[in-house]
XYZ file of C-alpha atoms in Angstrom:
157
model
C 0.000 0.000 0.000
C 1.399 3.398 -0.935
C 1.814 6.104 1.691
C -0.837 8.294 -0.013
C -3.323 5.427 -0.156
C -2.625 4.631 3.491
C -3.200 8.269 4.482
C -6.399 8.346 2.418
C -7.634 5.175 4.138
C -6.753 6.603 7.536
C -8.566 9.837 6.629
C -11.706 7.933 5.657
C -11.615 5.915 8.871
C -11.120 9.128 10.891
C -14.072 10.794 9.148
C -16.258 7.776 9.807
C -15.228 7.744 13.458
C -16.093 11.427 13.753
C -19.501 10.717 12.279
C -19.512 12.570 8.958
C -18.189 12.277 5.466
C -18.733 13.964 2.132
C -20.550 11.913 -0.472
C -21.539 12.465 -4.082
C -24.620 11.149 -5.887
C -25.551 10.360 -9.495
C -28.661 8.696 -10.815
C -31.245 8.341 -13.543
C -34.935 7.700 -14.031
C -36.053 4.205 -14.973
C -36.442 5.179 -18.647
C -33.069 7.003 -18.549
C -34.840 10.252 -19.472
C -33.823 12.182 -16.363
C -30.347 12.398 -14.859
C -29.829 13.620 -11.301
C -26.678 14.512 -9.400
C -25.673 16.117 -6.143
C -23.720 15.938 -2.929
C -24.295 15.525 0.754
C -22.988 14.416 4.089
C -23.325 10.931 5.534
C -23.099 9.902 9.165
C -22.463 6.135 8.924
C -22.517 5.358 12.680
C -25.958 6.980 12.977
C -27.081 5.670 9.540
C -28.258 9.129 8.476
C -27.473 11.450 5.598
C -28.543 14.786 4.158
C -28.054 15.730 0.523
C -29.059 18.019 -2.336
C -29.872 16.912 -5.877
C -30.344 18.694 -9.195
C -32.225 17.356 -12.207
C -30.041 17.885 -15.308
C -31.393 20.422 -17.774
C -33.853 21.945 -15.297
C -33.887 24.437 -12.458
C -35.363 21.784 -10.150
C -33.419 21.237 -6.945
C -34.230 18.725 -4.253
C -33.279 18.203 -0.630
C -33.133 14.750 0.847
C -32.385 12.811 3.964
C -32.035 9.182 4.892
C -32.236 7.247 8.137
C -32.123 3.660 9.327
C -35.186 1.627 8.457
C -37.364 1.087 11.560
C -37.872 -2.549 10.495
C -34.241 -3.249 11.452
C -33.174 -4.204 7.928
C -29.916 -3.096 6.338
C -31.786 -0.770 3.963
C -32.273 2.871 4.857
C -35.373 4.981 4.251
C -34.897 7.953 1.891
C -37.186 11.024 1.655
C -36.787 13.817 -0.888
C -38.597 17.159 -1.339
C -38.111 19.249 -4.484
C -38.734 22.936 -5.068
C -41.190 22.165 -7.890
C -43.543 20.443 -5.420
C -42.659 16.829 -6.091
C -41.684 14.537 -3.246
C -39.918 11.214 -3.422
C -39.325 8.204 -1.265
C -37.234 5.109 -1.540
C -34.603 2.947 0.049
C -30.826 2.752 -0.097
C -28.133 0.392 1.074
C -24.369 0.179 1.223
C -22.752 -2.006 -1.459
C -19.079 -1.671 -0.476
C -16.874 0.406 1.803
C -17.353 3.568 -0.269
C -20.331 2.887 -2.583
C -24.068 2.556 -2.075
C -27.176 2.506 -4.211
C -30.866 3.137 -3.917
C -34.198 3.085 -5.707
C -37.304 5.164 -5.320
C -40.190 6.980 -6.942
C -41.387 10.549 -6.978
C -44.965 11.754 -6.567
C -45.364 11.999 -10.365
C -44.548 8.335 -10.946
C -40.938 8.665 -12.097
C -38.851 5.740 -10.846
C -35.199 6.407 -10.042
C -31.944 4.537 -9.477
C -29.199 6.379 -7.544
C -25.638 5.516 -6.662
C -23.600 7.358 -4.039
C -19.999 7.291 -2.955
C -17.301 9.011 -0.947
C -15.210 8.699 -4.129
C -16.024 11.753 -6.302
C -14.176 10.342 -9.332
C -16.362 7.226 -9.242
C -19.523 9.375 -9.216
C -18.194 11.711 -11.926
C -17.654 8.638 -14.132
C -21.160 7.333 -13.334
C -22.683 10.744 -14.089
C -20.988 10.802 -17.497
C -22.227 7.239 -18.147
C -25.803 8.145 -17.129
C -25.809 11.262 -19.324
C -24.696 9.196 -22.326
C -27.380 6.594 -21.569
C -29.990 9.364 -21.392
C -29.001 10.797 -24.775
C -28.996 7.336 -26.364
C -32.334 6.323 -24.817
C -34.551 8.548 -26.924
C -36.223 9.650 -23.670
C -33.863 12.483 -22.686
C -35.751 15.080 -20.648
C -38.894 12.943 -20.235
C -40.474 13.788 -16.894
C -43.854 12.597 -15.651
C -44.172 15.788 -13.584
C -45.762 18.838 -15.147
C -43.256 21.452 -16.223
C -43.581 24.640 -14.091
C -45.198 27.366 -16.178
C -46.788 24.927 -18.621
C -50.228 25.776 -19.976
C -53.105 24.188 -18.030
C -55.036 21.410 -19.770
C -57.849 22.510 -22.117
C -61.231 22.046 -20.382
C -63.744 23.668 -22.799
C -66.470 21.326 -24.157
């Protein structure tokens, strides 16, 4: 193990012991139309986190938090509130020492997959991958939520 890698490992362990660490997030909707990304702080000993997300190509920002599942499982409960009125809920779990993933839905019916990590480079690579998948999907920008400022539906007979 190199000295730098050893120091990095020691730093991560110290952060975990102190109860907080920076994490980054990238994700996409089930049809790959929407891409989300953000950052937050995790407290692994308490099994809590707070984070902010942005939906690519929009002004929509979301705040989220997670906490241990009351059922005692190894999945955590995730709740998200966005400034366009949508709310989301889901679950997440740790996959490895520095990576986790989660799934959820928003109040409009969009399903999402998210991955998070203390390794920013890993998330940057995932974000690039998800953006390419979105462009290739033919669904880029598809959102089941109404666009703010959109015309109301026509109701005349």
